[in-house]
């Protein structure tokens, strides 16, 4: 990761005031150093045998939609009520969020929030890590993610390979019959 633009501690303090919460020390360091730059390793464990990958880290700079770090997680809930600040998303529109409730240790936990649950009575949030540094340290490469999935659910992976081979065989048969 490399730094895109320099920001000051004052700008981070302003962000905390805008979202009404406290950013963890490790996330502040990340934001000041990398401002939304994607790390080399992007995959993370969501649950038993499930994983996802970081699509964007939100930073100070605006994205194509004119949205910034405040990218909001839904109409029904606010950052103030959830005390979760979206700091990244995955390719499916789910959010990786930082707990911004004031904590005595200064290390906000990291949660995965499913976008489908945002307009429901209950927000489905899955604890990913106790702090931002641990979350970043646990990120996996694509190859590491494949190995994780294979080891976490070998029966599913085996079935997938078998089904994929059968689909390829049937497709080849279909193509040859058309000729």
Short mmCIF file of N, CA, C and O in Angstrom, two decimals, residues 3-66:
data_model
loop_
_atom_site.label_atom_id
_atom_site.label_comp_id
_atom_site.label_asym_id
_atom_site.label_seq_id
_atom_site.Cartn_x
_atom_site.Cartn_y
_atom_site.Cartn_z
N UNK A 3 0.83 5.69 0.14
CA UNK A 3 0.07 6.87 0.54
C UNK A 3 -0.40 7.62 -0.70
O UNK A 3 0.36 7.87 -1.61
N UNK A 4 -1.68 8.00 -0.72
CA UNK A 4 -2.22 8.74 -1.85
C UNK A 4 -2.09 10.24 -1.64
O UNK A 4 -1.73 10.96 -2.52
N UNK A 5 -2.41 10.71 -0.45
CA UNK A 5 -2.37 12.13 -0.13
C UNK A 5 -2.21 12.25 1.38
O UNK A 5 -2.69 11.40 2.12
N UNK A 6 -1.57 13.28 1.82
CA UNK A 6 -1.37 13.48 3.26
C UNK A 6 -2.57 14.17 3.88
O UNK A 6 -3.12 15.11 3.32
N UNK A 7 -2.96 13.69 5.05
CA UNK A 7 -4.01 14.31 5.83
C UNK A 7 -3.48 14.54 7.22
O UNK A 7 -2.53 13.92 7.66
N UNK A 8 -4.14 15.43 7.94
CA UNK A 8 -3.65 15.82 9.26
C UNK A 8 -4.49 15.19 10.36
O UNK A 8 -5.61 14.72 10.13
N UNK A 9 -3.94 15.23 11.56
CA UNK A 9 -4.67 14.78 12.74
C UNK A 9 -5.94 15.60 12.93
O UNK A 9 -6.95 15.08 13.39
N UNK A 10 -5.88 16.87 12.55
CA UNK A 10 -7.06 17.73 12.68
C UNK A 10 -8.20 17.25 11.79
O UNK A 10 -9.37 17.30 12.16
N UNK A 11 -7.85 16.78 10.58
CA UNK A 11 -8.88 16.27 9.68
C UNK A 11 -9.50 14.99 10.22
O UNK A 11 -10.70 14.76 10.08
N UNK A 12 -8.70 14.17 10.86
CA UNK A 12 -9.21 12.95 11.48
C UNK A 12 -10.13 13.33 12.64
O UNK A 12 -11.19 12.74 12.82
N UNK A 13 -9.74 14.31 13.43
CA UNK A 13 -10.55 14.77 14.55
C UNK A 13 -11.89 15.29 14.03
O UNK A 13 -12.94 15.04 14.62
N UNK A 14 -11.86 16.01 12.91
CA UNK A 14 -13.10 16.52 12.31
C UNK A 14 -14.00 15.36 11.88
O UNK A 14 -15.21 15.41 12.06
N UNK A 15 -13.39 14.32 11.32
CA UNK A 15 -14.15 13.13 10.93
C UNK A 15 -14.84 12.52 12.15
O UNK A 15 -16.02 12.17 12.11
N UNK A 16 -14.12 12.41 13.27
CA UNK A 16 -14.71 11.86 14.49
C UNK A 16 -15.89 12.70 14.95
O UNK A 16 -16.92 12.16 15.36
N UNK A 17 -15.77 14.01 14.84
CA UNK A 17 -16.87 14.90 15.22
C UNK A 17 -18.06 14.70 14.29
O UNK A 17 -19.22 14.66 14.74
N UNK A 18 -17.80 14.55 12.99
CA UNK A 18 -18.88 14.37 12.01
C UNK A 18 -19.64 13.08 12.23
O UNK A 18 -20.86 13.04 12.07
N UNK A 19 -18.95 11.99 12.58
CA UNK A 19 -19.62 10.70 12.74
C UNK A 19 -20.07 10.47 14.18
O UNK A 19 -20.78 9.52 14.46
N UNK A 20 -19.67 11.35 15.09
CA UNK A 20 -20.11 11.24 16.47
C UNK A 20 -19.55 10.04 17.21
O UNK A 20 -20.25 9.41 17.98
N UNK A 21 -18.29 9.72 16.93
CA UNK A 21 -17.67 8.58 17.60
C UNK A 21 -16.17 8.69 17.61
O UNK A 21 -15.60 9.66 17.12
N UNK A 22 -15.55 7.67 18.17
CA UNK A 22 -14.09 7.64 18.31
C UNK A 22 -13.51 6.61 17.36
O UNK A 22 -13.92 5.44 17.38
N UNK A 23 -12.57 7.03 16.52
CA UNK A 23 -11.87 6.08 15.66
C UNK A 23 -10.77 5.42 16.46
O UNK A 23 -10.11 6.06 17.27
N UNK A 24 -10.57 4.14 16.21
CA UNK A 24 -9.50 3.44 16.92
C UNK A 24 -8.15 4.00 16.49
O UNK A 24 -8.00 4.53 15.38
N UNK A 25 -7.17 3.89 17.37
CA UNK A 25 -5.83 4.40 17.06
C UNK A 25 -5.26 3.73 15.82
O UNK A 25 -4.65 4.38 14.97
N UNK A 26 -5.48 2.41 15.69
CA UNK A 26 -4.92 1.69 14.54
C UNK A 26 -5.59 2.12 13.24
O UNK A 26 -4.94 2.25 12.20
N UNK A 27 -6.91 2.39 13.27
CA UNK A 27 -7.58 2.85 12.07
C UNK A 27 -7.13 4.27 11.71
O UNK A 27 -6.96 4.59 10.53
N UNK A 28 -6.93 5.12 12.70
CA UNK A 28 -6.43 6.47 12.44
C UNK A 28 -5.08 6.40 11.72
O UNK A 28 -4.86 7.13 10.74
N UNK A 29 -4.19 5.54 12.21
CA UNK A 29 -2.87 5.39 11.55
C UNK A 29 -3.04 4.94 10.10
O UNK A 29 -2.38 5.45 9.20
N UNK A 30 -3.93 3.99 9.88
CA UNK A 30 -4.19 3.49 8.52
C UNK A 30 -4.72 4.62 7.64
O UNK A 30 -4.25 4.82 6.52
N UNK A 31 -5.70 5.35 8.14
CA UNK A 31 -6.31 6.42 7.38
C UNK A 31 -5.30 7.50 7.03
O UNK A 31 -5.23 7.98 5.89
N UNK A 32 -4.48 7.88 8.00
CA UNK A 32 -3.46 8.91 7.75
C UNK A 32 -2.36 8.41 6.82
O UNK A 32 -1.79 9.19 6.07
N UNK A 33 -2.08 7.13 6.85
CA UNK A 33 -1.00 6.58 6.02
C UNK A 33 -1.45 6.21 4.61
O UNK A 33 -0.71 6.39 3.65
N UNK A 34 -2.67 5.67 4.48
CA UNK A 34 -3.06 5.09 3.20
C UNK A 34 -4.35 5.63 2.60
O UNK A 34 -4.62 5.40 1.43
N UNK A 35 -5.20 6.28 3.37
CA UNK A 35 -6.44 6.91 2.91
C UNK A 35 -7.19 6.10 1.85
O UNK A 35 -7.36 6.53 0.72
N UNK A 36 -7.64 4.93 2.19
CA UNK A 36 -8.49 4.18 1.28
C UNK A 36 -7.78 3.31 0.28
O UNK A 36 -8.43 2.68 -0.55
N UNK A 37 -6.47 3.26 0.30
CA UNK A 37 -5.74 2.41 -0.63
C UNK A 37 -5.99 0.95 -0.29
O UNK A 37 -6.05 0.57 0.87
N UNK A 38 -6.14 0.13 -1.31
CA UNK A 38 -6.38 -1.30 -1.09
C UNK A 38 -5.09 -2.03 -0.73
O UNK A 38 -4.06 -1.81 -1.37
N UNK A 39 -5.14 -2.92 0.25
CA UNK A 39 -3.96 -3.72 0.56
C UNK A 39 -3.76 -4.82 -0.47
O UNK A 39 -4.68 -5.15 -1.23
N UNK A 40 -2.58 -5.40 -0.51
CA UNK A 40 -2.29 -6.50 -1.43
C UNK A 40 -3.21 -7.69 -1.14
O UNK A 40 -3.75 -8.30 -2.04
N UNK A 41 -3.34 -8.04 0.13
CA UNK A 41 -4.21 -9.15 0.54
C UNK A 41 -5.57 -8.55 0.87
O UNK A 41 -5.66 -7.60 1.64
N UNK A 42 -6.64 -9.12 0.28
CA UNK A 42 -7.97 -8.51 0.42
C UNK A 42 -9.04 -9.44 0.96
O UNK A 42 -10.14 -9.00 1.25
N UNK A 43 -8.77 -10.74 1.06
CA UNK A 43 -9.78 -11.70 1.48
C UNK A 43 -9.81 -11.83 2.99
O UNK A 43 -8.78 -11.75 3.65
N UNK A 44 -11.00 -12.06 3.55
CA UNK A 44 -11.14 -12.21 4.99
C UNK A 44 -12.21 -13.25 5.29
O UNK A 44 -13.12 -13.49 4.50
N UNK A 45 -12.09 -13.87 6.46
CA UNK A 45 -13.03 -14.89 6.91
C UNK A 45 -14.25 -14.19 7.49
O UNK A 45 -14.13 -13.29 8.30
N UNK A 46 -15.44 -14.65 7.04
CA UNK A 46 -16.69 -14.10 7.54
C UNK A 46 -17.33 -15.06 8.55
O UNK A 46 -17.92 -14.65 9.52
N UNK A 47 -17.20 -16.31 8.30
CA UNK A 47 -17.80 -17.31 9.18
C UNK A 47 -17.23 -18.67 8.86
O UNK A 47 -16.22 -18.79 8.16
N UNK A 48 -17.89 -19.69 9.33
CA UNK A 48 -17.43 -21.06 9.09
C UNK A 48 -17.45 -21.40 7.61
O UNK A 48 -18.51 -21.66 7.05
N UNK A 49 -16.30 -21.39 7.00
CA UNK A 49 -16.19 -21.74 5.59
C UNK A 49 -16.54 -20.62 4.64
O UNK A 49 -16.45 -20.79 3.43
N UNK A 50 -16.95 -19.47 5.15
CA UNK A 50 -17.31 -18.34 4.31
C UNK A 50 -16.22 -17.28 4.35
O UNK A 50 -15.58 -17.07 5.37
N UNK A 51 -16.06 -16.63 3.23
CA UNK A 51 -15.11 -15.52 3.17
C UNK A 51 -15.64 -14.50 2.18
O UNK A 51 -16.58 -14.76 1.45
N UNK A 52 -15.02 -13.36 2.19
CA UNK A 52 -15.34 -12.30 1.24
C UNK A 52 -14.06 -11.54 0.98
O UNK A 52 -13.00 -11.91 1.49
N UNK A 53 -14.16 -10.49 0.18
CA UNK A 53 -12.96 -9.69 -0.07
C UNK A 53 -13.31 -8.21 -0.06
O UNK A 53 -14.45 -7.81 -0.30
N UNK A 54 -12.32 -7.42 0.27
CA UNK A 54 -12.50 -5.98 0.30
C UNK A 54 -12.56 -5.48 -1.14
O UNK A 54 -11.71 -5.79 -1.96
N UNK A 55 -13.61 -4.72 -1.42
CA UNK A 55 -13.78 -4.12 -2.74
C UNK A 55 -13.24 -2.69 -2.74
O UNK A 55 -12.54 -2.30 -3.66
N UNK A 56 -13.59 -1.93 -1.71
CA UNK A 56 -13.09 -0.56 -1.53
C UNK A 56 -12.83 -0.32 -0.05
O UNK A 56 -13.60 -0.78 0.78
N UNK A 57 -11.79 0.41 0.25
CA UNK A 57 -11.66 1.03 1.57
C UNK A 57 -12.10 2.46 1.37
O UNK A 57 -11.70 3.12 0.42
N UNK A 58 -12.96 2.97 2.25
CA UNK A 58 -13.41 4.34 2.15
C UNK A 58 -12.37 5.25 2.78
O UNK A 58 -11.81 4.93 3.82
N UNK A 59 -12.13 6.38 2.15
CA UNK A 59 -11.15 7.32 2.65
C UNK A 59 -11.70 8.73 2.61
O UNK A 59 -12.90 8.94 2.46
N UNK A 60 -10.83 9.70 2.71
CA UNK A 60 -11.24 11.10 2.67
C UNK A 60 -11.66 11.51 1.26
O UNK A 60 -12.49 12.37 1.09
N UNK A 61 -11.02 10.95 0.26
CA UNK A 61 -11.31 11.34 -1.13
C UNK A 61 -12.67 10.84 -1.57
O UNK A 61 -13.12 9.78 -1.16
N UNK A 62 -13.33 11.59 -2.44
CA UNK A 62 -14.62 11.19 -2.99
C UNK A 62 -14.43 10.08 -4.01
O UNK A 62 -13.47 10.08 -4.76
N UNK A 63 -15.40 9.16 -4.06
CA UNK A 63 -15.38 8.15 -5.11
C UNK A 63 -16.19 8.67 -6.30
O UNK A 63 -16.60 9.83 -6.33
N UNK A 64 -16.44 7.83 -7.29
CA UNK A 64 -17.15 8.25 -8.50
C UNK A 64 -18.56 8.75 -8.22
O UNK A 64 -19.11 9.53 -8.97
N UNK A 65 -19.17 8.26 -7.13
CA UNK A 65 -20.52 8.68 -6.78
C UNK A 65 -20.53 9.92 -5.89
O UNK A 65 -21.58 10.34 -5.43
N UNK A 66 -19.35 10.49 -5.62
CA UNK A 66 -19.28 11.65 -4.76
C UNK A 66 -19.39 11.30 -3.29
O UNK A 66 -19.62 12.16 -2.45
#
